[in-house]
Short mmCIF file of C-alpha atoms in Angstrom, two decimals:
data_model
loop_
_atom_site.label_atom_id
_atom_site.label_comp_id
_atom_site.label_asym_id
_atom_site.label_seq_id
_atom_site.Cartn_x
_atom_site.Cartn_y
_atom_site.Cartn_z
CA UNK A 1 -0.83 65.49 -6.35
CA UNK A 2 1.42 68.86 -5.70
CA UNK A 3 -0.76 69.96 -2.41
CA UNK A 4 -0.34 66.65 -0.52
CA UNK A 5 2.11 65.91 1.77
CA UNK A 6 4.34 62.94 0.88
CA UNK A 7 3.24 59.73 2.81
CA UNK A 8 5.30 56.15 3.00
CA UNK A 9 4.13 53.40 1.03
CA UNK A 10 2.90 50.77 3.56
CA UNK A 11 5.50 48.20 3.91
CA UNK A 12 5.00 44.80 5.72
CA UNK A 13 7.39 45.46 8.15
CA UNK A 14 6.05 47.00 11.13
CA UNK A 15 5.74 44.26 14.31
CA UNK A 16 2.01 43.97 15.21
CA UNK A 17 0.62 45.91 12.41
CA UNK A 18 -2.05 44.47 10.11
CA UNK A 19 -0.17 44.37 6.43
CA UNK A 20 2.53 42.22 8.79
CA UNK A 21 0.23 39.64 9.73
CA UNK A 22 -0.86 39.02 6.25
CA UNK A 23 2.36 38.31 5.30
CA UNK A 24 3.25 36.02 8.04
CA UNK A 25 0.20 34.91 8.74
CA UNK A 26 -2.67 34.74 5.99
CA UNK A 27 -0.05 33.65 3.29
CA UNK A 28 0.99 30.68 4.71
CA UNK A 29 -3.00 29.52 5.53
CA UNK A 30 -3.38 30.43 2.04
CA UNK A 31 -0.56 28.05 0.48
CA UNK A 32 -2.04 25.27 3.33
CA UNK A 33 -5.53 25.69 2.21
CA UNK A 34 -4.32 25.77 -0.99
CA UNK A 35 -2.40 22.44 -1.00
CA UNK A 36 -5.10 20.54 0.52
CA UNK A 37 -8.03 21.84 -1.81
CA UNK A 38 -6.54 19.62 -4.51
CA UNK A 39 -4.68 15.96 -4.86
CA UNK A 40 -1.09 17.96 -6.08
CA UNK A 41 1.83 15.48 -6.48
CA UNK A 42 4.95 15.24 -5.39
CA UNK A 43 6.86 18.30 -7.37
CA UNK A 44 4.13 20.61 -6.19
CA UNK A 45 3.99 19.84 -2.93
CA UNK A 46 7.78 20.38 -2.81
CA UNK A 47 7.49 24.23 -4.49
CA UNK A 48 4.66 24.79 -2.35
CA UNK A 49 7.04 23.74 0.78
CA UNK A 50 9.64 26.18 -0.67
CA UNK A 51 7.12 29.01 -1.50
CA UNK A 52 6.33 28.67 2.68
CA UNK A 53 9.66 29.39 3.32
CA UNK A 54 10.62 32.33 1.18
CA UNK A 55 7.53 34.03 2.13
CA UNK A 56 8.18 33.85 5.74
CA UNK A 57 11.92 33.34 6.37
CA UNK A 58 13.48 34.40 3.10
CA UNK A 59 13.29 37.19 0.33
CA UNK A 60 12.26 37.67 -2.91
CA UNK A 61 13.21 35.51 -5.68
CA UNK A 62 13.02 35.86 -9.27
CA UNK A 63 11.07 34.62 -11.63
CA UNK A 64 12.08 31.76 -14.17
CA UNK A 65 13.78 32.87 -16.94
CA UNK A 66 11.53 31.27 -19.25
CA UNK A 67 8.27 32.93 -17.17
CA UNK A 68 5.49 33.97 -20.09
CA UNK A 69 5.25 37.12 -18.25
CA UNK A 70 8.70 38.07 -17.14
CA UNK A 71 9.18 41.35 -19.03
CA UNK A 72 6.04 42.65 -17.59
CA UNK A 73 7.30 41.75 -14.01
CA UNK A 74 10.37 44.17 -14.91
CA UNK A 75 8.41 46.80 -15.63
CA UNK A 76 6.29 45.83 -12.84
CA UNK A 77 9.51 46.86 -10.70
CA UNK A 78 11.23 43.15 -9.79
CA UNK A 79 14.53 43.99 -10.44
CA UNK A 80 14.52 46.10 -8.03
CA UNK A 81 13.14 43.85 -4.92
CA UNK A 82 14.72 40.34 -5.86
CA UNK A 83 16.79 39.75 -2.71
CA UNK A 84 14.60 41.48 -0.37
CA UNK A 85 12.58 40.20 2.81
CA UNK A 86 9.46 40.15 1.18
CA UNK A 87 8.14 41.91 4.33
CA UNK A 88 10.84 44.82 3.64
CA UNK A 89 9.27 45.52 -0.05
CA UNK A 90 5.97 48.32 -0.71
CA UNK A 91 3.30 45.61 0.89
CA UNK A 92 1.03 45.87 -2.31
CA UNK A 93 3.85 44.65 -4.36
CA UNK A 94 4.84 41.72 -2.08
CA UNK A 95 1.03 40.26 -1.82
CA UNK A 96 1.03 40.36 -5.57
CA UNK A 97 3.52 38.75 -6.03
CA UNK A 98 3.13 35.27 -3.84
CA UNK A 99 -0.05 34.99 -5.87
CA UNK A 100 1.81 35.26 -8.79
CA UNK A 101 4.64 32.73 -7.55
CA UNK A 102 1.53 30.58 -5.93
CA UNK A 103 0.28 30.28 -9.18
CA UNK A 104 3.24 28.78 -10.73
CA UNK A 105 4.34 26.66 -7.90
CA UNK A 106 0.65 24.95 -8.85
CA UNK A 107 1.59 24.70 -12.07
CA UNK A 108 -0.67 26.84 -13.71
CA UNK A 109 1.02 28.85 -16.34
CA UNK A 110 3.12 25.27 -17.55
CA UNK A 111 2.32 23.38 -19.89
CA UNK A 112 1.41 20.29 -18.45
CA UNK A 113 -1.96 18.92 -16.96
CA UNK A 114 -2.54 21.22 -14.22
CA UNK A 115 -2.35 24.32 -16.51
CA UNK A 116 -5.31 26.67 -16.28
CA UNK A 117 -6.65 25.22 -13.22
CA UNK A 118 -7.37 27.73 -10.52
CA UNK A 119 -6.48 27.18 -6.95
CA UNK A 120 -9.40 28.94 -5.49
CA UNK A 121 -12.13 27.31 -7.29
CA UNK A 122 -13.25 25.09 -4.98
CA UNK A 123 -13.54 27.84 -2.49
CA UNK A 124 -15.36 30.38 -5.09
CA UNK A 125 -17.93 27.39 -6.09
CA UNK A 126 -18.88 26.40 -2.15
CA UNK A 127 -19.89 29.97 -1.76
CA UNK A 128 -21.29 30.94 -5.11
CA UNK A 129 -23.57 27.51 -4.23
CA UNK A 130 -24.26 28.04 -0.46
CA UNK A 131 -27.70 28.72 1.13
CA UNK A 132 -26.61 32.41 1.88
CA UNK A 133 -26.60 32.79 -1.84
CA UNK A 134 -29.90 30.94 -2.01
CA UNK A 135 -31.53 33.07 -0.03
CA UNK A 136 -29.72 36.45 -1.13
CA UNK A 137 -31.17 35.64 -4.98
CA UNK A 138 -34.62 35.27 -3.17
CA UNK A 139 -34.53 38.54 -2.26
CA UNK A 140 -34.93 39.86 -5.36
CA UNK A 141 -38.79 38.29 -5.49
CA UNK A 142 -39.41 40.83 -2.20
CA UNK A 143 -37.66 44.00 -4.15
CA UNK A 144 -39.42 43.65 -7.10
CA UNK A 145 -42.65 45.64 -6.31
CA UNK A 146 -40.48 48.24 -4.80
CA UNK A 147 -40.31 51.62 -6.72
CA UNK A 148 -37.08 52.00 -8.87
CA UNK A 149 -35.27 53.78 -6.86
CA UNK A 150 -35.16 51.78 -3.62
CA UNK A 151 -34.48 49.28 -6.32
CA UNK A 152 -31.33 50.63 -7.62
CA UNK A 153 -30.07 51.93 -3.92
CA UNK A 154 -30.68 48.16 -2.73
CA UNK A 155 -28.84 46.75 -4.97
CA UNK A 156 -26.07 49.59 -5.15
CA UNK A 157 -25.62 48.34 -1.08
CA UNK A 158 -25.53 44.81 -1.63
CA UNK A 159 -22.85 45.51 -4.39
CA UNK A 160 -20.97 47.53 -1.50
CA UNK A 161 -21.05 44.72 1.49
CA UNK A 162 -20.08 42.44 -1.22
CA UNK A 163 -19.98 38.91 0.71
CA UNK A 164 -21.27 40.53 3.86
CA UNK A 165 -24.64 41.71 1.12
CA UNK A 166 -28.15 41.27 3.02
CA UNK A 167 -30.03 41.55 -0.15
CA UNK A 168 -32.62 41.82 2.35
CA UNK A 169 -31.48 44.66 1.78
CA UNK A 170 -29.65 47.58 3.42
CA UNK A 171 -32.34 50.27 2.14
CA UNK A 172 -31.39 53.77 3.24
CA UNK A 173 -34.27 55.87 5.04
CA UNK A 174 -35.68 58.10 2.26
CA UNK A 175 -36.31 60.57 4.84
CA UNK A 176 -32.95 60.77 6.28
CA UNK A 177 -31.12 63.77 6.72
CA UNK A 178 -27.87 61.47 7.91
CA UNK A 179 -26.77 60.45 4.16
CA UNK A 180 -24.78 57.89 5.55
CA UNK A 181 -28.27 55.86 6.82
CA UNK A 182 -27.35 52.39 6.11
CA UNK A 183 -25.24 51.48 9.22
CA UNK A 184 -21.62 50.90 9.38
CA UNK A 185 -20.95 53.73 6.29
CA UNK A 186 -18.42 55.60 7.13
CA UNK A 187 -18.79 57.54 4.25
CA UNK A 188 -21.86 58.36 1.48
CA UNK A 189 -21.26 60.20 -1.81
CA UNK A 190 -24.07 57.65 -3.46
CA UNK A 191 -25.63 60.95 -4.10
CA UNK A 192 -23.27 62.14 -6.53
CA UNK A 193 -22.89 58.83 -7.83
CA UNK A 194 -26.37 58.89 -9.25
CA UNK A 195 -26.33 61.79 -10.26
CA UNK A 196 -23.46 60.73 -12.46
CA UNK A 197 -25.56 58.11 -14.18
CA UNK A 198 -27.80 59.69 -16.57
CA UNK A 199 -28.26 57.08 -19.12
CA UNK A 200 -25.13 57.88 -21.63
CA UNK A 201 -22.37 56.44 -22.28
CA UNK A 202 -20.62 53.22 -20.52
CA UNK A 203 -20.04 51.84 -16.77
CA UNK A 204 -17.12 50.85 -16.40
CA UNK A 205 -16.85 48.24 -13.02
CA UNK A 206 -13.78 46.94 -11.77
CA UNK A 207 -14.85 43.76 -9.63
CA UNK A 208 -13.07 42.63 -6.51
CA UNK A 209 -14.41 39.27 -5.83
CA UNK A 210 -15.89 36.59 -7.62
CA UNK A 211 -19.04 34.13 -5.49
CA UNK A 212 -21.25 36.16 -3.58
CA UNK A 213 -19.61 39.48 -4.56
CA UNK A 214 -19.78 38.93 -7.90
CA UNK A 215 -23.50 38.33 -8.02
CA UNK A 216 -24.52 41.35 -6.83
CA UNK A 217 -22.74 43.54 -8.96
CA UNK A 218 -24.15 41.87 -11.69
CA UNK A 219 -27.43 42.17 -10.59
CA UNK A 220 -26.62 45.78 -10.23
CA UNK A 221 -25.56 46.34 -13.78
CA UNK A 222 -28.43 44.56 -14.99
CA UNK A 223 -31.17 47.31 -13.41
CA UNK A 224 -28.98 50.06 -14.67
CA UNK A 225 -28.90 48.82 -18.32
CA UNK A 226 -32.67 47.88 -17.52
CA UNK A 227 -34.02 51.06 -16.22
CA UNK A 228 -31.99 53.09 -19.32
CA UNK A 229 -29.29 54.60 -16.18
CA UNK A 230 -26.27 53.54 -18.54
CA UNK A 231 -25.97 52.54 -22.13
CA UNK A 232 -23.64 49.52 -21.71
CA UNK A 233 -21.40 48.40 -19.16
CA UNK A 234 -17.67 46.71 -19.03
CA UNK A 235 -16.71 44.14 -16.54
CA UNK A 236 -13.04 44.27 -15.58
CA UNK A 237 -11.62 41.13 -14.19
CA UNK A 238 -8.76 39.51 -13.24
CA UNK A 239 -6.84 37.85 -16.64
CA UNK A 240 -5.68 34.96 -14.11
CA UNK A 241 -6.53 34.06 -10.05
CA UNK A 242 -5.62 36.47 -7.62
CA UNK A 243 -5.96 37.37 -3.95
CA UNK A 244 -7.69 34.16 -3.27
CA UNK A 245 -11.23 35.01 -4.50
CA UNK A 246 -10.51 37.85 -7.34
CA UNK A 247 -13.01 37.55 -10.11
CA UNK A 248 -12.20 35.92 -13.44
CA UNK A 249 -14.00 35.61 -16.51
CA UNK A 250 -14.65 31.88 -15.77
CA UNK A 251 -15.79 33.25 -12.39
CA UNK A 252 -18.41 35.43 -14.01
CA UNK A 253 -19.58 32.70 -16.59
CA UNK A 254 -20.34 30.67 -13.01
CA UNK A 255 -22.34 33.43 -11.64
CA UNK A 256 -24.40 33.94 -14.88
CA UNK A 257 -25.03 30.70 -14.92
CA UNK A 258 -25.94 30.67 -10.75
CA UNK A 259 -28.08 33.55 -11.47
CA UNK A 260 -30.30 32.04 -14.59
CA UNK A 261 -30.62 29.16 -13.06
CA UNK A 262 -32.23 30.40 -9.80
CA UNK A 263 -35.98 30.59 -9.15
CA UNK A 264 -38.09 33.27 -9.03
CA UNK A 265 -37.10 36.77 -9.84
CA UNK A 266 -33.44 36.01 -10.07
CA UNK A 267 -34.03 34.04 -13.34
CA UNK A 268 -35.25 37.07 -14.76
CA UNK A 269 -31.93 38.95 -13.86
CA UNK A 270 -29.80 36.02 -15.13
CA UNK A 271 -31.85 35.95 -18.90
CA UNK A 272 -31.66 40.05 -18.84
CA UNK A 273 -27.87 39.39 -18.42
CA UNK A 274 -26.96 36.81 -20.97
CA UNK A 275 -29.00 39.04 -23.66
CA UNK A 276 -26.77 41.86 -22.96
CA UNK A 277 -23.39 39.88 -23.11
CA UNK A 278 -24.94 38.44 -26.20
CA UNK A 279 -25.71 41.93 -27.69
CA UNK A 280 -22.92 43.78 -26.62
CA UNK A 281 -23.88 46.05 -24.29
CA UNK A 282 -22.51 43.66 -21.53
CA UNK A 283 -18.77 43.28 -22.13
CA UNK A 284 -15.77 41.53 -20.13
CA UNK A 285 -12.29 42.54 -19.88
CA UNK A 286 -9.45 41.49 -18.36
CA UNK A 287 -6.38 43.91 -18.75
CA UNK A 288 -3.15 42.43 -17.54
CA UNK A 289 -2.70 45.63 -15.41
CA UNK A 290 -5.57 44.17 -13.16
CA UNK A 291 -2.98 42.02 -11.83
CA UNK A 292 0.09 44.68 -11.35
CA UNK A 293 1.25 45.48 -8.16
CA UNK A 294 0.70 48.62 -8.54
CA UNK A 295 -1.66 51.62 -7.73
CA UNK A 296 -4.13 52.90 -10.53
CA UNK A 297 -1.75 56.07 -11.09
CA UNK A 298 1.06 53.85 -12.70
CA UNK A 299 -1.60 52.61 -15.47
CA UNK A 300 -0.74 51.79 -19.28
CA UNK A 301 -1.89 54.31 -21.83
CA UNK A 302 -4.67 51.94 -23.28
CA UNK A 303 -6.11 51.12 -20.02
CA UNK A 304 -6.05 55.47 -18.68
CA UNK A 305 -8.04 55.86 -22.55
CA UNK A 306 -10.20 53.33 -21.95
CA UNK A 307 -11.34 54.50 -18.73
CA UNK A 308 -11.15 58.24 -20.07
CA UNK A 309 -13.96 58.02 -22.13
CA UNK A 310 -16.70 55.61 -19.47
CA UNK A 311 -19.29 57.59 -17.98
CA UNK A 312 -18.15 56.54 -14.97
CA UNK A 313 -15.84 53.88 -13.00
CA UNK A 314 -17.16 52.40 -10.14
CA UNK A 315 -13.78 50.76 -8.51
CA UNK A 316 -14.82 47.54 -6.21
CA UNK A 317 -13.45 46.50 -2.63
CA UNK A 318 -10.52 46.83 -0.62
CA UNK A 319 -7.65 45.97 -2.91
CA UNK A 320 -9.13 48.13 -6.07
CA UNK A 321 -9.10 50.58 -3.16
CA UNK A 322 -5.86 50.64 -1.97
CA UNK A 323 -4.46 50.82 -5.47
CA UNK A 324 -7.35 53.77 -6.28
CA UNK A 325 -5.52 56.16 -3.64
CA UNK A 326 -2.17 54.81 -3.37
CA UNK A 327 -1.55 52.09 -0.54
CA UNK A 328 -0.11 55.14 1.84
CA UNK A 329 -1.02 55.27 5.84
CA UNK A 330 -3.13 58.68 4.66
CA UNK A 331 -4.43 60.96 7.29
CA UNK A 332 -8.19 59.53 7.09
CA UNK A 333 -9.44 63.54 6.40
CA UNK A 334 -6.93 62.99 2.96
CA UNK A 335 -9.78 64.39 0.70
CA UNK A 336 -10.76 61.87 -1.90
CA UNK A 337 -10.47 63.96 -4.70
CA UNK A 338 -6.88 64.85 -4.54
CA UNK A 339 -5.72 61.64 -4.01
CA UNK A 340 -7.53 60.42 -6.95
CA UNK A 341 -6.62 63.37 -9.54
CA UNK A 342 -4.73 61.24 -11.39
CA UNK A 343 -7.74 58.84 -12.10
CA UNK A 344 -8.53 59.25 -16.04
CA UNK A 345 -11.97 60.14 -14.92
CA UNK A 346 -15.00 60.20 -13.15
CA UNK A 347 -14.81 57.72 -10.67
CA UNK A 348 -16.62 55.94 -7.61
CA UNK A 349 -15.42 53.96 -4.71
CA UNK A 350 -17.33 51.00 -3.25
CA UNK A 351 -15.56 49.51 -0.50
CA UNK A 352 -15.76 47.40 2.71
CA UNK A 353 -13.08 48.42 5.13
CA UNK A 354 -10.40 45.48 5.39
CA UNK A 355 -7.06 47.21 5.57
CA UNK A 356 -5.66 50.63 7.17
CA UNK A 357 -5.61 53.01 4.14
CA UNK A 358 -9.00 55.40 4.46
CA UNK A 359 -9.58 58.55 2.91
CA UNK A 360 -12.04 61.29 2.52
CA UNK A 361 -13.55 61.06 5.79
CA UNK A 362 -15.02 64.04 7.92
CA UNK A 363 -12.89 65.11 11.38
CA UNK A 364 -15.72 63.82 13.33
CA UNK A 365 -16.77 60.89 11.52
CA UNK A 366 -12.48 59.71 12.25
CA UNK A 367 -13.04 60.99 15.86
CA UNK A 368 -16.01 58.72 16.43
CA UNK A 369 -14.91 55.92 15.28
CA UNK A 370 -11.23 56.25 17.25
CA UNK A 371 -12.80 56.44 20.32
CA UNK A 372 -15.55 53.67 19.73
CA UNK A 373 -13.08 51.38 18.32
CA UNK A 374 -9.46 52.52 17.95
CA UNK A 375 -8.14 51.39 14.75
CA UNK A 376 -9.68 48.62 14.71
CA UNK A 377 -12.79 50.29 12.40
CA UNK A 378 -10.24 50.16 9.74
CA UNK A 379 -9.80 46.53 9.32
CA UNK A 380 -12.61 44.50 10.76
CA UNK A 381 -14.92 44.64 7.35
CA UNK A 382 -17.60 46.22 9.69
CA UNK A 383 -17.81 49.77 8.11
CA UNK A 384 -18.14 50.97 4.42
CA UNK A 385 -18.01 53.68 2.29
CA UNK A 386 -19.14 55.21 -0.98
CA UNK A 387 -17.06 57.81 -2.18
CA UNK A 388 -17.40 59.90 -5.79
CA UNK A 389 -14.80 62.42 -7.59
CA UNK A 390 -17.23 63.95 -10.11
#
């Protein structure tokens, strides 16, 4: 990206700033939450207490030397932060890895009885099964006489709010000439992402969360393999948890099943769904790179030709986000398609706003929203965008 000024990677560092408080702050909940979400014994409870303290108090440590994945976390950059504050490391790197270490203070890559067993399930189940999602599936009985369109952007916006969705739903006015209608976007190529989906080739969709999230961008794949707008579509998830509420294949299997088992309309969605795993043009994948702390620019050679030769990739929610343009404090007029050149591909950004990096907004739109809000607009998951690079 030659024509763009060089701009820090986001540390956690900074008193009072927002990547700071995750660190000392959300972490810590997290392992809390965590601990009491499941009846751990003793030797857990005792790496979870030390996993509290490293995070907060004291730096980076390495992994085992027996860890499964250990030469991936080299390559992955670790020898080169072990010893660190973990709030003096590139913040994307440090929140990656205390999931990583979370995971294995659990006990979930050993081999005894608590391997496999995610953390966060209990917390992705209670909202995959809550009364929000009972009445977001109904929904789908009120869109169904609508005409395809409103169909399609309907569900495109309760993909975008993810667990914020009112499958209610945030319809845009038809007749706008604002093309960012639905309130709180920020920004709205939606557009040019239609206009991308013609009916070849594959979707490619890298998911963010799993629950409420999840089931909305299923039900948007299954009106675009429905209504002939792509061929086939691949799922990318998360190969293990992550981030608290990352989706996983296991995570999808529970939403299938959520869906198909819902009344009404939704039913229909779940059986259209389970045809086209069964078929093929429905896949899953779960690339270990999902899980790297890096940004999308550092990607492995299969993953850049796999997403070379989709249609299109629509990347999903904040994190995806951050790694999509770099996690860099960018001016918020950074135009979107520089900083994602180096994407192998055309590629779309759906994204509630719940950290500071922004890009490809308009002078005014920024201006606006500074002096309604401060910076606040950047973090509060109150404002969205939709952003394409043909």
């Amino acid at each position: 990206m030659p024509d763009i000024p060089p701009v820090p990677v986001i540390l956690g560092n900074e008193p009072g700033a927002f990547p700071r408080s995750v660190l000392a702050e959300r972490h810590p909940a997290i392992i809390r939450q965590v601990r009491e979400a499941f009846p751990y014994g003793p030797e857990q409870h005792r790496v979870l207490d030390e996993l509290l303290v490293s995070c907060t108090e004291g730096v980076v440590e390495p992994l085992p030397a027996d860890a499964h994945d250990l030469d991936r976390w080299k390559s992955w950059g670790i020898d080169g932060y072990v010893g660190r504050s973990w709030f003096d490391v590139p913040w994307l790197w440090s929140e990656s890895y205390f999931y990583r270490r979370l995971l294995e203070a659990v006990g979930y890559f050993g081999s005894g009885a608590w391997q496999g067993i995610d953390p966060f399930r209990p917390f992705k189940l209670a909202e995959l099964h809550s009364r929000e999602t009972d009445e977001e599936l109904a929904a789908l009985d009120d869109l169904a006489d609508r005409p395809e369109d409103e169909q399609a952007t309907a569900l495109l916006h309760g993909s975008l709010w993810g667990n914020r969705a009112d499958l209610g739903f945030r319809l845009s006015d038809a007749e706008a000439e604002d093309r960012a209608a639905v309130p709180g976007l920020v920004a709205d190529d939606s557009g040019t992402l239609w206009s991308l989906l013609t009916g070849d080739g594959a979707l490619c969709l890298i998911a963010d969360n799993a629950g409420r999230e999840l089931i909305p961008d299923l039900l948007l794949i299954a009106h675009l393999l429905a209504h002939g707008r792509v061929e086939r579509a691949v799922l990318h998830v998360k190969p293990y948890p992550y981030y608290v509420s990352d989706a996983t294949t296991a995570d999808v299997v529970d939403a299938l099943r959520r869906i198909a088992d819902a009344p009404g309309r939704a039913a229909e969605y779940g059986r259209r769904l389970w045809a086209a795993m069964a078929d093929g043009r429905l896949t899953v994948r779960a690339h270990p790179f999902s899980c790297a702390p890096l940004p999308y620019a550092d990607m492995p050679d299969d993953l850049r030709t796999e997403l070379a030769g989709a249609t299109l990739t629509v990347v999903k929610g904040d994190l995806n986000y951050r790694r999509l343009v770099g996690d860099r404090m960018w001016p918020p007029t950074t135009p979107f398609a520089e900083v994602t050149a180096h994407f192998p591909g055309r590629v779309a950004a759906l994204r509630t706003l719940k950290s500071d990096v922004v890009t490809g907004l308009d002078a005014d739109t920024e201006a606006a929203l500074v002096a309604a809000e401060g910076q606040r607009w950047r973090t509060g998951g109150t404002h969205a965008l939709i952003q394409a690079r043909p």
